[in-house]
XYZ file of N, CA and C in Angstrom:
531
model
N 0.921 -1.164 0.018
C -0.034 0.013 0.087
C 0.916 1.162 0.036
N 0.525 2.198 -0.857
C 1.299 3.491 -0.946
C 0.632 4.455 -0.137
N 1.601 5.253 0.745
C 0.909 6.314 1.605
C 0.314 7.513 0.683
N -0.607 8.202 1.226
C -0.949 9.493 0.511
C 0.110 10.501 0.217
N 1.033 10.478 1.212
C 2.069 11.423 1.055
C 3.416 10.603 0.684
N 3.742 10.759 -0.749
C 4.961 9.977 -1.058
C 6.255 10.560 -0.534
N 6.344 11.928 -0.266
C 7.486 12.406 0.267
C 7.159 13.529 1.362
N 8.125 13.906 2.033
C 8.005 14.853 3.232
C 8.110 16.298 2.619
N 7.356 17.369 3.310
C 7.480 18.579 2.740
C 8.912 19.240 2.785
N 9.786 18.808 3.747
C 11.223 19.206 3.837
C 12.037 18.698 2.844
N 11.631 17.595 2.157
C 12.356 17.065 1.033
C 12.345 17.944 -0.117
N 13.427 17.751 -0.989
C 13.675 18.603 -2.193
C 12.352 18.137 -3.010
N 11.780 19.269 -3.500
C 10.634 19.293 -4.357
C 11.037 18.898 -5.763
N 10.388 18.019 -6.480
C 10.775 17.603 -7.749
C 10.488 18.803 -8.800
N 11.400 18.983 -9.723
C 11.149 20.081 -10.735
C 10.042 19.491 -11.639
N 9.262 20.592 -11.979
C 8.138 20.170 -12.897
C 8.754 20.503 -14.427
N 9.447 19.621 -14.823
C 10.115 20.054 -16.222
C 9.300 19.637 -17.437
N 9.245 20.480 -18.454
C 8.645 20.185 -19.739
C 9.691 19.441 -20.648
N 9.371 19.282 -21.878
C 10.066 18.660 -22.839
C 11.318 19.572 -23.089
N 11.294 20.698 -22.872
C 12.374 21.635 -23.157
C 13.533 21.584 -22.081
N 13.198 20.790 -21.016
C 14.051 20.765 -19.761
C 13.997 21.913 -18.887
N 13.197 22.763 -19.278
C 12.939 24.034 -18.250
C 11.765 23.676 -17.399
N 11.943 24.244 -16.056
C 10.950 24.276 -15.157
C 9.941 25.225 -15.332
N 8.687 25.079 -14.871
C 7.840 26.210 -15.014
C 8.278 27.445 -14.456
N 9.000 27.431 -13.272
C 9.531 28.626 -12.637
C 10.592 29.335 -13.670
N 11.313 28.524 -14.295
C 12.284 28.997 -15.325
C 11.482 29.813 -16.444
N 10.478 29.103 -16.898
C 9.691 29.665 -18.047
C 9.064 30.936 -17.563
N 8.569 31.062 -16.333
C 7.986 32.411 -15.786
C 8.981 33.494 -15.673
N 10.074 33.104 -15.297
C 11.305 33.944 -15.148
C 11.816 34.544 -16.471
N 11.659 33.696 -17.509
C 12.087 34.161 -18.831
C 11.275 35.122 -19.501
N 10.076 35.241 -18.825
C 9.049 36.413 -19.439
C 9.006 37.592 -18.447
N 10.061 37.767 -17.864
C 9.904 38.985 -16.826
C 9.717 40.174 -17.630
N 9.087 41.135 -16.958
C 8.810 42.466 -17.537
C 9.288 43.454 -16.696
N 9.552 44.692 -17.227
C 9.981 45.770 -16.372
C 9.010 46.395 -15.517
N 7.546 46.094 -15.846
C 6.431 46.621 -15.167
C 6.194 45.878 -13.840
N 6.255 46.725 -12.708
C 6.162 46.134 -11.392
C 4.984 45.150 -11.191
N 3.932 45.507 -11.758
C 2.603 44.746 -11.529
C 2.860 43.285 -12.140
N 3.392 43.328 -13.450
C 3.779 42.007 -14.047
C 5.030 41.255 -13.421
N 5.857 42.050 -12.739
C 6.806 41.220 -12.046
C 6.286 40.519 -10.650
N 5.292 41.287 -10.070
C 4.619 40.793 -8.907
C 3.738 39.629 -9.197
N 3.045 39.724 -10.358
C 2.144 38.656 -10.799
C 3.063 37.356 -11.162
N 4.180 37.568 -11.848
C 5.087 36.556 -12.142
C 5.632 35.861 -10.936
N 5.989 36.725 -9.956
C 6.564 36.184 -8.687
C 5.476 35.330 -7.824
N 4.298 35.774 -7.866
C 3.248 35.061 -7.275
C 2.941 33.688 -7.980
N 2.881 33.767 -9.265
C 2.850 32.548 -10.084
C 3.927 31.609 -9.745
N 5.214 32.096 -9.730
C 6.193 31.178 -9.394
C 5.999 30.494 -7.998
N 5.748 31.345 -7.041
C 5.431 30.895 -5.749
C 4.407 29.867 -5.718
N 3.278 30.084 -6.294
C 2.255 29.126 -6.501
C 2.857 27.799 -7.008
N 3.634 27.857 -7.944
C 4.055 26.411 -8.654
C 4.937 25.908 -7.544
N 5.879 26.577 -6.807
C 6.758 26.114 -5.776
C 5.852 25.480 -4.655
N 4.829 26.237 -4.164
C 4.029 25.695 -3.209
C 3.273 24.447 -3.585
N 2.744 24.347 -4.845
C 1.893 23.191 -5.392
C 3.056 22.131 -5.522
N 4.171 22.340 -5.772
C 5.158 21.278 -5.929
C 5.512 20.609 -4.597
N 5.408 21.441 -3.534
C 5.777 20.807 -2.194
C 4.657 20.275 -1.374
N 3.571 20.821 -1.465
C 2.485 20.214 -0.760
C 1.916 19.103 -1.560
N 1.514 17.931 -1.043
C 0.836 16.931 -1.685
C -0.732 17.132 -1.956
N -1.185 16.560 -2.867
C -2.689 16.638 -3.264
C -3.490 16.520 -1.964
N -3.125 15.676 -1.154
C -3.933 15.520 0.075
C -3.804 16.635 1.022
N -2.700 17.150 1.192
C -2.534 18.296 2.005
C -3.190 19.464 1.480
N -3.125 19.715 0.089
C -3.772 20.771 -0.492
C -5.404 20.580 -0.357
N -5.867 19.298 -0.424
C -7.241 18.996 -0.164
C -7.747 19.471 1.109
N -6.812 19.124 2.135
C -7.295 19.301 3.474
C -7.252 20.883 3.667
N -6.208 21.637 3.067
C -6.451 23.103 3.265
C -7.650 23.561 2.570
N -8.005 23.125 1.384
C -9.139 23.385 0.809
C -10.442 23.162 1.548
N -10.495 21.969 2.196
C -11.576 21.799 3.151
C -11.651 22.891 4.336
N -10.457 23.147 4.785
C -10.452 24.223 5.929
C -10.859 25.528 5.483
N -10.383 25.918 4.235
C -10.688 27.292 3.814
C -12.092 27.395 3.212
N -12.655 26.307 2.598
C -13.982 26.339 2.101
C -14.846 26.552 3.241
N -14.578 25.666 4.447
C -15.482 25.688 5.541
C -15.465 27.232 6.054
N -14.184 27.779 6.277
C -14.125 29.094 6.805
C -14.874 30.055 6.011
N -14.806 30.091 4.724
C -15.476 30.867 3.763
C -16.948 30.764 4.044
N -17.417 29.564 4.261
C -18.882 29.316 4.431
C -19.415 29.935 5.833
N -18.332 30.445 6.678
C -18.701 31.067 7.954
C -18.361 32.409 7.867
N -17.869 33.013 6.545
C -17.523 34.314 6.653
C -16.037 34.694 7.153
N -15.273 33.603 7.274
C -13.908 33.804 7.825
C -12.790 33.796 6.648
N -11.820 34.572 6.882
C -10.753 34.698 5.730
C -10.017 33.281 5.613
N -9.481 33.068 4.374
C -8.795 32.010 4.263
C -7.436 31.971 4.839
N -6.868 30.862 5.154
C -5.624 30.456 5.731
C -4.646 30.347 4.661
N -3.393 30.934 4.790
C -2.350 30.586 3.864
C -1.473 29.256 4.455
N -1.030 28.612 3.409
C -0.312 27.419 3.839
C 1.198 27.801 4.261
N 1.603 27.134 5.461
C 2.948 27.363 6.015
C 3.569 26.112 5.888
N 4.691 26.209 5.068
C 5.391 24.830 4.676
C 6.156 24.393 5.920
N 6.609 25.324 6.744
C 7.315 24.724 7.941
C 6.459 24.059 8.900
N 5.291 24.524 9.174
C 4.188 23.830 9.864
C 3.771 22.493 9.150
N 3.650 22.617 8.000
C 3.233 21.420 7.216
C 4.179 20.365 7.426
N 5.485 20.619 7.365
C 6.410 19.643 7.570
C 6.382 19.073 9.026
N 6.190 19.909 9.946
C 5.921 19.277 11.426
C 4.580 18.474 11.312
N 3.563 18.900 10.769
C 2.353 18.192 10.757
C 2.508 16.880 9.972
N 3.159 16.868 8.811
C 3.404 15.636 8.078
C 4.260 14.555 8.944
N 5.239 15.050 9.622
C 6.059 14.141 10.384
C 5.118 13.548 11.487
N 4.322 14.385 12.107
C 3.381 13.833 13.213
C 2.432 12.821 12.737
N 1.825 13.100 11.575
C 0.913 12.231 11.100
C 1.458 10.855 10.792
N 2.679 10.938 10.090
C 3.374 9.678 9.868
C 3.863 9.039 11.352
N 4.061 9.713 12.350
C 4.406 9.168 13.652
C 3.216 8.451 14.226
N 2.115 9.085 14.226
C 0.847 8.603 14.691
C 0.462 7.184 14.023
N 0.771 7.244 12.743
C 0.268 6.100 11.812
C 1.215 4.893 12.317
N 2.663 5.242 12.278
C 3.647 4.116 12.797
C 3.284 3.642 14.184
N 2.935 4.429 15.025
C 2.719 3.845 16.557
C 1.215 3.441 16.710
N 0.320 3.841 15.817
C -1.091 3.618 15.979
C -1.809 4.323 17.040
N -1.136 5.262 17.467
C -1.702 6.188 18.580
C -2.094 7.420 18.256
N -3.315 8.012 18.410
C -3.866 9.218 18.065
C -3.562 10.174 19.297
N -2.754 11.091 19.064
C -2.287 11.976 20.249
C -1.738 13.350 19.586
N -1.922 14.295 20.406
C -1.285 15.606 20.055
C 0.165 15.512 20.071
N 0.826 16.341 19.444
C 2.193 16.505 19.332
C 2.909 16.635 20.583
N 3.857 16.043 20.922
C 4.422 16.051 22.216
C 3.677 15.402 23.404
N 2.803 14.604 23.021
C 1.941 13.933 24.075
C 1.126 14.939 24.836
N 0.762 15.971 24.172
C -0.211 17.055 24.799
C 0.712 18.204 25.321
N 1.995 18.069 25.365
C 2.849 19.206 25.865
C 3.024 20.245 24.756
N 3.834 21.119 25.029
C 3.978 22.338 23.972
C 4.592 21.609 22.633
N 3.991 22.152 21.676
C 4.315 21.837 20.157
C 5.668 22.071 19.855
N 6.494 21.342 19.280
C 7.934 21.601 18.712
C 7.683 22.600 17.559
N 7.981 23.690 17.727
C 7.877 24.684 16.680
C 9.308 25.176 16.280
N 10.376 24.441 16.402
C 11.540 24.826 15.818
C 11.482 24.882 14.264
N 11.900 25.923 13.721
C 11.781 26.187 12.313
C 10.562 26.813 11.691
N 9.675 27.109 12.694
C 8.391 27.621 12.314
C 8.356 29.017 12.986
N 8.281 30.082 12.273
C 8.761 31.492 12.637
C 7.314 32.328 12.673
N 7.452 33.548 13.359
C 6.533 34.493 13.249
C 5.082 34.294 13.754
N 4.976 33.319 14.756
C 3.590 33.096 15.273
C 3.640 33.553 16.725
N 2.504 33.809 17.190
C 2.178 34.208 18.708
C 1.408 33.136 19.337
N 0.412 32.309 18.661
C -0.405 31.552 19.349
C -0.556 30.273 18.209
N -0.866 29.117 18.714
C -1.158 28.000 17.803
C -2.283 27.129 18.467
N -2.813 26.348 17.415
C -3.786 25.410 17.779
C -3.457 24.181 16.856
N -3.975 22.973 17.281
C -3.693 21.884 16.690
C -4.972 20.784 16.704
N -5.191 20.316 15.561
C -6.201 19.180 15.357
C -5.390 18.013 14.933
N -5.782 16.646 15.553
C -5.288 15.547 15.063
C -6.510 14.565 14.906
N -6.440 13.565 13.820
C -7.583 12.780 13.661
C -7.189 11.601 12.970
N -7.909 10.611 12.961
C -7.729 9.449 12.074
C -9.165 8.790 11.530
N -9.045 8.217 10.455
C -10.398 7.693 9.942
C -10.294 7.118 8.628
N -11.283 6.603 7.944
C -11.277 6.044 6.687
C -10.884 7.046 5.486
N -11.398 8.235 5.628
C -11.241 9.261 4.675
C -10.984 10.635 5.252
N -10.182 11.294 4.324
C -9.931 12.705 4.836
C -11.230 13.668 4.878
N -12.112 13.446 4.080
C -13.328 14.184 4.175
C -14.198 13.832 5.400
N -14.152 12.570 5.855
C -14.782 12.113 6.888
C -14.193 12.725 8.120
N -12.888 12.727 8.265
C -12.148 13.309 9.364
C -12.500 14.781 9.472
N -12.564 15.412 8.326
C -12.863 16.948 8.275
C -14.372 17.093 8.929
N -15.277 16.243 8.524
C -16.743 16.302 8.999
C -16.780 15.965 10.473
N -15.949 14.975 10.899
C -15.794 14.745 12.421
C -15.356 15.901 13.198
N -14.404 16.591 12.480
C -13.734 17.799 13.245
C -14.882 18.901 13.403
N -15.690 19.156 12.444
C -16.641 20.092 12.351
C -17.811 19.782 13.341
N -17.864 18.415 13.791
C -18.949 18.016 14.631
C -18.448 18.244 16.215
N -17.158 18.450 16.365
C -16.491 18.647 17.659
C -16.254 20.004 17.876
N -16.751 20.561 19.115
C -16.729 21.944 19.421
C -15.278 22.411 19.425
N -14.206 21.863 20.193
C -12.821 22.263 20.121
C -12.192 22.315 18.751
N -12.474 21.080 17.911
C -11.947 21.080 16.547
C -12.463 22.095 15.726
N -13.686 22.305 15.655
C -14.491 23.290 14.973
C -14.023 24.592 15.327
N -13.754 24.965 16.585
C -13.063 26.126 17.003
C -11.690 26.472 16.412
N -10.888 25.444 16.215
C -9.636 25.520 15.632
C -9.897 25.896 14.164
N -10.749 25.177 13.515
C -10.825 25.446 12.129
C -11.397 26.899 11.764
N -12.185 27.377 12.647
C -12.882 28.791 12.473
C -12.092 29.754 13.305
N -10.942 29.419 14.034
C -10.373 30.383 14.815
C -9.676 31.652 14.185
N -8.986 32.515 15.010
C -8.553 33.691 14.489
C -7.037 33.291 14.087
N -6.920 32.534 13.016
C -5.580 32.119 12.611
C -5.172 32.900 11.324
N -3.959 32.762 10.945
C -3.359 33.355 9.655
C -2.972 32.317 8.815
N -2.361 31.237 9.458
C -1.581 30.261 8.605
C -1.981 28.833 8.974
N -1.836 27.769 8.255
C -2.055 26.482 8.565
C -1.057 25.510 7.844
N -0.682 24.440 8.597
C 0.084 23.437 7.922
C -0.462 22.074 8.280
N -0.590 21.440 7.290
C -1.452 20.086 7.362
C -0.469 18.920 7.101
N -0.735 17.811 7.683
C -0.048 16.423 7.401
C -1.152 15.524 7.148
N -0.988 14.730 6.042
C -2.076 13.635 5.758
C -1.166 12.379 5.292
N -1.455 11.305 6.071
C -0.838 10.058 5.708
C -1.879 8.787 5.759
N -1.847 8.032 4.729
C -2.606 6.876 4.701
C -1.728 5.666 5.071
N -1.992 4.916 6.110
C -1.164 3.653 6.439
C -1.407 2.540 5.657
N -0.808 1.391 5.832
C -0.979 0.088 5.083
C -2.287 -0.421 5.169
N -3.012 -0.163 6.463
C -4.369 -0.700 6.544
C -5.449 0.191 5.999
N -5.060 1.193 5.395
C -5.970 2.162 4.757
C -6.647 3.369 5.682
N -6.105 3.365 6.951
C -6.489 4.425 7.829
C -5.728 5.718 7.450
N -6.368 6.912 7.487
C -6.004 8.223 7.168
C -5.653 8.868 8.523
N -4.490 9.479 8.693
C -4.053 10.066 9.876
C -3.826 11.554 9.489
N -4.316 12.500 10.214
C -4.315 13.849 9.849
C -3.765 14.685 11.004
N -2.978 15.709 10.862
C -2.495 16.693 11.816
C -2.650 18.019 11.102
N -3.274 18.949 11.724
C -3.458 20.249 11.352
C -2.808 21.284 12.371
N -2.014 22.093 11.967
C -1.328 23.039 12.951
C -1.790 24.518 12.353
N -2.445 25.216 13.287
C -2.844 26.625 13.034
C -2.065 27.555 13.764
N -1.704 28.703 13.001
C -0.793 29.625 13.499
C -1.449 31.163 13.426
N -1.155 31.864 14.583
C -1.713 33.299 14.496
C -0.411 34.028 14.505
N -0.238 34.965 13.581
C 0.930 35.820 13.460
C 0.982 36.752 14.457
N 2.273 37.272 14.719
C 2.373 38.291 15.795
C 2.060 39.662 15.307
């Protein structure tokens, strides 16, 4: 059985190369303009490619579930935090390996080394047969729902499917200083 996440966030992201051998980022850089608005748009597009190359489809799907839910409650979208996603992914894999659903550090303070610029954090952990089912269960639980809808700015998610088919999820929410 293959995990949902074939590689860790901290691992080197694969280049998305076309037949020309150039990456999408190289292609965008090749079309630079002297106009500031065009340069900003190109930089944002390059950033989106880098982020999409580093987050798995399951992590992106979890962030979409979170942001779609937030939007339905009139809340602003959270941006993806790759350092927090790396921590979340490692913890989802740890829970799958041990078969124990628990908060990072066994409920003690979250290891935030490498995650910067935050003043407060929240965390959801869950397991179940599907990612959508876990998100639905979070929304039925007061504390988990409060984290999803909380006054946060960034989120990092980890999603891992073990050999038995169980999906393990960690969501780390961050409030900027």
